[in-house]
Coordinates of C-alpha atoms in Angstrom, one line a residue:
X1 CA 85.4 95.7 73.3
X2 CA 87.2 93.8 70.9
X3 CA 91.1 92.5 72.8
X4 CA 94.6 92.4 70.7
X5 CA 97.8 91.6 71.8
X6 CA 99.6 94.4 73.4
X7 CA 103.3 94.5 72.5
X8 CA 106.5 95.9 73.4
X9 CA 110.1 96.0 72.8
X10 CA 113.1 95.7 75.0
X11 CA 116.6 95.0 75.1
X12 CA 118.3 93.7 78.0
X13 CA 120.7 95.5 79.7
X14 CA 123.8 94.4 81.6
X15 CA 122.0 95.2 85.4
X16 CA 119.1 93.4 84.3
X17 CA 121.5 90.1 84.1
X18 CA 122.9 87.6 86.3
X19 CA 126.7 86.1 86.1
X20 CA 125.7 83.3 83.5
X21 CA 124.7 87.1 81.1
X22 CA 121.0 85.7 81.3
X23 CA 118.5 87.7 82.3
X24 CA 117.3 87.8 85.9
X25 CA 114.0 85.9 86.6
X26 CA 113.0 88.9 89.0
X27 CA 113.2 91.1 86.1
X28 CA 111.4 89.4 83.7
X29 CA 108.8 88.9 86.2
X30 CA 108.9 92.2 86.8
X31 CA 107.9 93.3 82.9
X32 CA 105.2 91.0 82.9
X33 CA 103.5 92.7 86.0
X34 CA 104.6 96.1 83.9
X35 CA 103.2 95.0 80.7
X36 CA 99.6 93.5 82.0
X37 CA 99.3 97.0 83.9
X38 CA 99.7 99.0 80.8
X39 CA 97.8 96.7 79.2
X40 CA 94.7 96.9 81.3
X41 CA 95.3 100.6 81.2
X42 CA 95.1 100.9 77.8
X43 CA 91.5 98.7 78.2
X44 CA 90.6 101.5 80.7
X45 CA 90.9 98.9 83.8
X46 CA 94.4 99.8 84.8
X47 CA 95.5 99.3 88.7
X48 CA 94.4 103.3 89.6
X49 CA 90.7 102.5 88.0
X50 CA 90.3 99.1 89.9
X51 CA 91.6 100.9 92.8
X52 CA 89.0 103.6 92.5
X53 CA 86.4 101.3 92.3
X54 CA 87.5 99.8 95.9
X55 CA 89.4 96.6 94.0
X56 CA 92.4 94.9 93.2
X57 CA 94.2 92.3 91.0
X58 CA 95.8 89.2 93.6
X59 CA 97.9 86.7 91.6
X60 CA 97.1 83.5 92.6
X61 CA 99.2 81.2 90.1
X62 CA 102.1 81.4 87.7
X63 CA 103.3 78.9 84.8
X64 CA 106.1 79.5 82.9
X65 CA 107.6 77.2 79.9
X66 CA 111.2 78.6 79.3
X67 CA 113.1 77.0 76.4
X68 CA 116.4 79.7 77.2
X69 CA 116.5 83.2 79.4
X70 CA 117.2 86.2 77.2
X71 CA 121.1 87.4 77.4
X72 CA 122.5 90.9 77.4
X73 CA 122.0 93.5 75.2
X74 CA 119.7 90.9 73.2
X75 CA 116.8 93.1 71.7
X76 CA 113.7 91.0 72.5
X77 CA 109.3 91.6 72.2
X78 CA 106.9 90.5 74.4
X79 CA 103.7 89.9 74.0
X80 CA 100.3 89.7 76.7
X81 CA 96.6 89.5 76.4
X82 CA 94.0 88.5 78.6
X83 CA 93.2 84.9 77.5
X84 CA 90.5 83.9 78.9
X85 CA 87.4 84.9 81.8
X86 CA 86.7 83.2 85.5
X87 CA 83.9 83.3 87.9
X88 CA 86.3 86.0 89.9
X89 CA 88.9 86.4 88.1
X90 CA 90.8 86.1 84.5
X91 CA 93.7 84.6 83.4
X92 CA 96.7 86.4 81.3
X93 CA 98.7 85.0 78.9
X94 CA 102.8 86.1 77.7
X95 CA 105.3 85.2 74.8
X96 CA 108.5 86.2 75.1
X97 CA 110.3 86.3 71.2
X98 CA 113.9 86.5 70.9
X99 CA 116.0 88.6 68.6
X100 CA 116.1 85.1 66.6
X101 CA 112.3 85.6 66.2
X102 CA 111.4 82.5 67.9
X103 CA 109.2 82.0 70.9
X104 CA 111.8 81.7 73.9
X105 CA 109.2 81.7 77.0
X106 CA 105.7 80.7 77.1
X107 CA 103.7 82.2 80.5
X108 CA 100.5 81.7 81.5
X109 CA 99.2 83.8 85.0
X110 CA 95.8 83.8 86.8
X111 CA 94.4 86.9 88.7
X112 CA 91.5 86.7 91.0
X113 CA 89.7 90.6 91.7
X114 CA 89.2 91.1 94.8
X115 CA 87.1 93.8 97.5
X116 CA 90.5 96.0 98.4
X117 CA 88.7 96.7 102.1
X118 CA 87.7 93.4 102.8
X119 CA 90.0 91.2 100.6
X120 CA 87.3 88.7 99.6
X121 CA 87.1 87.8 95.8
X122 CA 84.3 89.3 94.1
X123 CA 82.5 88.4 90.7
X124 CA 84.5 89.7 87.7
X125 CA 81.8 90.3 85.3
X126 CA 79.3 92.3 87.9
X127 CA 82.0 94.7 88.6
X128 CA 84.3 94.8 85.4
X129 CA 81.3 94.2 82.7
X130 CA 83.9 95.8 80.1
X131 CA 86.1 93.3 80.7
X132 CA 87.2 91.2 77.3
X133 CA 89.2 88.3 76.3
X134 CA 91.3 86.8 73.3
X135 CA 90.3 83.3 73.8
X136 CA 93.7 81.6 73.0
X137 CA 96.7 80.2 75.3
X138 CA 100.5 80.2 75.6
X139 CA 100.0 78.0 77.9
X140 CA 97.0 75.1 77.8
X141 CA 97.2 74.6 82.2
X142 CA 94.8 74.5 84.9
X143 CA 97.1 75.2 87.6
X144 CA 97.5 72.0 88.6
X145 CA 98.0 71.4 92.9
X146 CA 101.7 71.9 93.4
X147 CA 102.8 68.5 95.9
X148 CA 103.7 69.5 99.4
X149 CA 107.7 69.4 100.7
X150 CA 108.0 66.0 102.1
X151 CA 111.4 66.2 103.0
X152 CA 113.8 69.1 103.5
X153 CA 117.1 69.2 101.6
X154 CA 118.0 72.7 101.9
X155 CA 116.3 75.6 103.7
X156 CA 116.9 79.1 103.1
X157 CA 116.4 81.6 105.8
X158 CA 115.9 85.7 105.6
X159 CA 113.7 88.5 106.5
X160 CA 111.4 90.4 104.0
X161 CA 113.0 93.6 102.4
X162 CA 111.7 97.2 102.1
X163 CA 112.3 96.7 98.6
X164 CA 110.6 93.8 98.5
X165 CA 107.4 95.2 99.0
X166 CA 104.9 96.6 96.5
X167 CA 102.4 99.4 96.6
X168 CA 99.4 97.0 98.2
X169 CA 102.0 96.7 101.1
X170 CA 103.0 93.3 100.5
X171 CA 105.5 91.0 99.2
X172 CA 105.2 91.7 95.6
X173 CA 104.7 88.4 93.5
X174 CA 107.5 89.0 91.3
X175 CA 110.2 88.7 94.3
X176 CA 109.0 84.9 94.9
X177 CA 110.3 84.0 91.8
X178 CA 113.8 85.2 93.3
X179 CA 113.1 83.7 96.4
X180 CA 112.5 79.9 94.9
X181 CA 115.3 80.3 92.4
X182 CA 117.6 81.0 95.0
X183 CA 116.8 78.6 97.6
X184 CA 118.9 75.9 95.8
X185 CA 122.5 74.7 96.9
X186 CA 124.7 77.4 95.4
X187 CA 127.0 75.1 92.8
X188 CA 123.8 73.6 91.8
X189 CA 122.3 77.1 90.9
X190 CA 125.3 77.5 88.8
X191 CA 125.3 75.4 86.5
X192 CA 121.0 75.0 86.0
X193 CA 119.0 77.2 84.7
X194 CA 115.2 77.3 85.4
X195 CA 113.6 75.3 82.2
X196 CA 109.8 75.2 84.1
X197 CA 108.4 77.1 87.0
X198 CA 105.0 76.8 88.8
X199 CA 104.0 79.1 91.9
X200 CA 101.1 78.9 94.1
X201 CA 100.6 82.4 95.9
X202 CA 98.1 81.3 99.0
X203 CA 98.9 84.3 102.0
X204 CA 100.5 87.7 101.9
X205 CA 104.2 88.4 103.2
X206 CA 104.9 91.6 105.1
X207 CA 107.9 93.8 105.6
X208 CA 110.7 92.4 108.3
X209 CA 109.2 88.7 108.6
X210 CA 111.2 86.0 108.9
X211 CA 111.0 84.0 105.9
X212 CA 111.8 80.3 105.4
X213 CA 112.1 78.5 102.0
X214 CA 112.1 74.8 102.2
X215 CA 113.5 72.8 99.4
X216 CA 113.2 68.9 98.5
X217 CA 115.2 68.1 95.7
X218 CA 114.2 65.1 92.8
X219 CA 117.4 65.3 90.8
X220 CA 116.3 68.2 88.2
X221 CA 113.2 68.8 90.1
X222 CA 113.0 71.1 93.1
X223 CA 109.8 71.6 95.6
X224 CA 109.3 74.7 97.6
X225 CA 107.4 75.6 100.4
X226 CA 108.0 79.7 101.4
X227 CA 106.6 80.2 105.0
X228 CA 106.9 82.6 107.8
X229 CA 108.5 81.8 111.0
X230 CA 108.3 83.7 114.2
X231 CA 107.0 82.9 117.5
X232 CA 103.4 81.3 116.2
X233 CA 103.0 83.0 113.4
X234 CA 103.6 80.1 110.6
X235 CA 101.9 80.4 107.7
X236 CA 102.8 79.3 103.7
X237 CA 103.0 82.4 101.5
X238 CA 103.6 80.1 98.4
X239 CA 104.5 77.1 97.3
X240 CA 106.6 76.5 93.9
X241 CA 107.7 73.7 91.8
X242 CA 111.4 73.8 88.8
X243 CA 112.5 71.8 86.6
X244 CA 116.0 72.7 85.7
X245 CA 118.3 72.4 82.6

């Protein structure tokens, strides 16, 4: 199967911003997810075929270089392509062009396929031998260990959200994007944006748990641990790393 670039065009609209009129992180972590499952459609491997076949996608890392966030009504493409095969799993590449028609954000995600029943990883090319690549990167990075929080300078506390939860009936990996983002000091949020953002996903979140984001600050560098808290249930859904502008 010979693998292009699948495309598409959108332009932002005023919901789909924050109060600085960039767009929201959640959003555009949101089109990626939409875009890589149209693409895989498209492929014939789409989320109800891997389904069928008793498997699923699981995000395991995210890397994103961006140099500014689109703003409002800004008409903008994005690109995606599967960039390059794993053992059990693949990685997936995005570039996000602006109406200028320069490269604005760089992302580079990795995927491991996994038995839906059993939730075990499983060999990629034994069960999705149609699976292709374009061997070429937004991003060159091997998902480097993100350090743990060694010190606690703010800590955000909530429960999960219905909303927050996607059709495998848990915390979709867009929302801890929101989550990091937003576990900073409020004036400090204000006037940063996010210029580089690493997540680790490591457990699964679930509807109504208590939720506790940790945050170490290193001047423009935060470090986030996102755990659950009840009772003894404490485990680390993710951890994350910014670096802010």
């Amino acid at each position: 199967m010979k693998i292009k670039k699948y495309s598409a065009n959108y332009n932002i609209r005023s919901y789909e911003c924050d109060r600085n009129n960039n767009m929201r992180i959640l959003t555009l972590m949101n089109i990626f997810q939409d875009m890589a499952d149209n693409h895989a459609k498209s492929m014939g491997l789409g989320i109800d075929y891997v389904l069928s076949k008793g498997m699923a996608w699981v995000g395991s890392n995210y890397v994103l270089d961006i140099d500014r966030l689109p703003k409002m009504h800004e008409n903008i493409s994005i690109y995606t392509w599967p960039a390059e095969e794993k053992r059990v799993g693949a990685i997936r590449d995005f570039e996000v062009v602006g109406e200028d028609g320069k490269t604005i954000i760089k992302a580079s995600s990795q995927w491991i396929l996994v038995d839906f029943k059993k939730m075990r990883p499983i060999g990629l090319r034994e069960n999705l031998p149609e699976y292709a690549v374009l061997p070429e990167r937004s991003i060159e990075t091997n998902f480097p260990k993100i350090p743990e929080v060694e010190r606690i300078d703010d800590e955000t506390k909530f429960r999960v959200r219905f909303d927050d939860i996607d059709m495998n009936k848990h915390v979709n990996n867009a929302v801890y994007a929101l989550w990091v983002c937003e576990a900073v000091d409020p004036e400090f949020r204000l006037n940063h944006d996010p210029k580089h953002i690493e997540i680790a996903f490591k457990k699964e979140g679930h509807m109504g748990e208590k939720i506790r984001v940790s945050t170490q600050h290193e001047g423009l560098h935060t470090f986030h641990s996102i755990r659950t808290y009840d009772g003894n249930d404490d485990r680390e859904l993710a951890r994350a790393y910014v670096e802010w502008a």
